[in-house]
């Protein structure tokens, strides 16, 4: 495949970092965005190919437009979008406040929507594009105490399917990966929250989360990145959601 211009959101750590490394290793130009400029610079220094650091909080109105404007000024239109930025929250539904609910929707659903809205026109005009959204197994099944997170991830999977249907004849594919518990800072934050509420020790909580995957361990970020790259390479797959959870959700 020829070198493409890529944008990875939430690229400063975890899955985003792993995806950026895989894309760069495959010969693509990779623009990195997240709020933490220092983390982005560290990832950029690891990439073997061209990198562009564009710090931003993509939940802010207009920020996605500014990020893509800067990429276009340097390299031209975004050809591969990996909408990875996301966060979780945990609380019983009855104790989930409006602010927490909105925060989950803003980052996990509205931000990917804005990224697609901004990048799809150039992809369809050029007759080639790839979009991969990092969703979650929470987009496929419901679990207790993560109502806001689950709703946002179910929503983004609907967005993926609708967008894929719109652009299927225009050389653009739109897909999602649905990881289980991945060995990332986000999972570490989940472990810390559970420990704070239950008094359990971190090792036992980590084992509980690992055991949710029939594989018996946390998923490695690079295992998600490999799946993302497979969607970039294959023009015949669109509107799909691939579970990466060691067999926990079979579909």
mmCIF file of C-alpha atoms in Angstrom, residues 2-87:
data_model
loop_
_atom_site.group_PDB
_atom_site.id
_atom_site.type_symbol
_atom_site.label_atom_id
_atom_site.label_comp_id
_atom_site.label_asym_id
_atom_site.label_seq_id
_atom_site.Cartn_x
_atom_site.Cartn_y
_atom_site.Cartn_z
ATOM 1 C CA UNK A 2 1.187 3.507 -0.761
ATOM 2 C CA UNK A 3 1.996 5.898 2.061
ATOM 3 C CA UNK A 4 -1.152 7.512 3.460
ATOM 4 C CA UNK A 5 -1.862 10.448 5.748
ATOM 5 C CA UNK A 6 -3.237 9.155 9.049
ATOM 6 C CA UNK A 7 -4.800 10.761 12.098
ATOM 7 C CA UNK A 8 -4.876 8.935 15.418
ATOM 8 C CA UNK A 9 -6.822 10.482 18.286
ATOM 9 C CA UNK A 10 -5.913 9.667 21.875
ATOM 10 C CA UNK A 11 -2.443 8.909 20.538
ATOM 11 C CA UNK A 12 -0.397 9.699 23.632
ATOM 12 C CA UNK A 13 -0.588 6.288 25.264
ATOM 13 C CA UNK A 14 -2.132 2.839 25.282
ATOM 14 C CA UNK A 15 -3.984 1.704 22.172
ATOM 15 C CA UNK A 16 -3.432 5.019 20.377
ATOM 16 C CA UNK A 17 0.329 4.764 20.783
ATOM 17 C CA UNK A 18 0.321 1.149 19.580
ATOM 18 C CA UNK A 19 -1.769 2.059 16.524
ATOM 19 C CA UNK A 20 0.532 4.968 15.677
ATOM 20 C CA UNK A 21 3.570 2.688 15.856
ATOM 21 C CA UNK A 22 1.932 0.114 13.587
ATOM 22 C CA UNK A 23 0.833 2.703 11.013
ATOM 23 C CA UNK A 24 4.225 4.367 10.974
ATOM 24 C CA UNK A 25 5.965 1.019 10.703
ATOM 25 C CA UNK A 26 3.823 0.278 7.645
ATOM 26 C CA UNK A 27 5.158 3.413 5.966
ATOM 27 C CA UNK A 28 2.360 5.898 6.637
ATOM 28 C CA UNK A 29 2.550 9.512 7.813
ATOM 29 C CA UNK A 30 0.938 9.765 11.247
ATOM 30 C CA UNK A 31 -0.592 12.815 12.907
ATOM 31 C CA UNK A 32 -1.046 12.439 16.643
ATOM 32 C CA UNK A 33 -3.594 14.268 18.755
ATOM 33 C CA UNK A 34 -4.475 14.206 22.455
ATOM 34 C CA UNK A 35 -4.479 16.705 25.285
ATOM 35 C CA UNK A 36 -1.013 15.804 26.638
ATOM 36 C CA UNK A 37 1.560 17.378 24.315
ATOM 37 C CA UNK A 38 4.474 15.893 26.227
ATOM 38 C CA UNK A 39 3.109 12.362 25.798
ATOM 39 C CA UNK A 40 2.482 13.002 22.101
ATOM 40 C CA UNK A 41 6.068 14.174 21.604
ATOM 41 C CA UNK A 42 7.317 11.018 23.293
ATOM 42 C CA UNK A 43 5.258 8.848 20.939
ATOM 43 C CA UNK A 44 6.355 10.891 17.918
ATOM 44 C CA UNK A 45 9.992 10.263 18.873
ATOM 45 C CA UNK A 46 9.319 6.514 18.739
ATOM 46 C CA UNK A 47 7.833 6.505 15.250
ATOM 47 C CA UNK A 48 10.118 5.366 12.422
ATOM 48 C CA UNK A 49 8.370 7.609 9.886
ATOM 49 C CA UNK A 50 6.979 11.114 9.550
ATOM 50 C CA UNK A 51 4.993 12.363 12.546
ATOM 51 C CA UNK A 52 2.986 15.483 13.267
ATOM 52 C CA UNK A 53 1.999 16.420 16.827
ATOM 53 C CA UNK A 54 -1.254 18.371 17.123
ATOM 54 C CA UNK A 55 -2.288 18.753 20.782
ATOM 55 C CA UNK A 56 -6.012 19.302 21.326
ATOM 56 C CA UNK A 57 -8.988 18.505 23.499
ATOM 57 C CA UNK A 58 -11.268 17.075 20.837
ATOM 58 C CA UNK A 59 -14.331 17.454 23.048
ATOM 59 C CA UNK A 60 -14.142 21.221 22.601
ATOM 60 C CA UNK A 61 -16.301 22.634 19.793
ATOM 61 C CA UNK A 62 -14.158 23.476 16.772
ATOM 62 C CA UNK A 63 -11.099 21.550 17.961
ATOM 63 C CA UNK A 64 -11.479 18.692 15.464
ATOM 64 C CA UNK A 65 -11.696 21.200 12.619
ATOM 65 C CA UNK A 66 -8.518 22.907 13.832
ATOM 66 C CA UNK A 67 -6.638 19.604 14.102
ATOM 67 C CA UNK A 68 -7.603 18.502 10.598
ATOM 68 C CA UNK A 69 -6.906 21.986 9.182
ATOM 69 C CA UNK A 70 -3.335 21.751 10.465
ATOM 70 C CA UNK A 71 -2.832 18.266 9.031
ATOM 71 C CA UNK A 72 -4.138 19.430 5.654
ATOM 72 C CA UNK A 73 -1.723 22.371 5.705
ATOM 73 C CA UNK A 74 1.228 20.021 6.254
ATOM 74 C CA UNK A 75 0.318 16.845 4.347
ATOM 75 C CA UNK A 76 -3.040 17.218 2.637
ATOM 76 C CA UNK A 77 -6.317 15.437 3.447
ATOM 77 C CA UNK A 78 -6.606 12.777 6.125
ATOM 78 C CA UNK A 79 -6.882 9.397 4.403
ATOM 79 C CA UNK A 80 -6.887 7.115 7.460
ATOM 80 C CA UNK A 81 -8.760 8.122 10.612
ATOM 81 C CA UNK A 82 -8.389 6.088 13.781
ATOM 82 C CA UNK A 83 -10.841 7.514 16.319
ATOM 83 C CA UNK A 84 -9.341 6.064 19.469
ATOM 84 C CA UNK A 85 -9.718 8.752 22.132
ATOM 85 C CA UNK A 86 -12.050 7.653 24.884
ATOM 86 C CA UNK A 87 -12.591 7.331 28.601
#
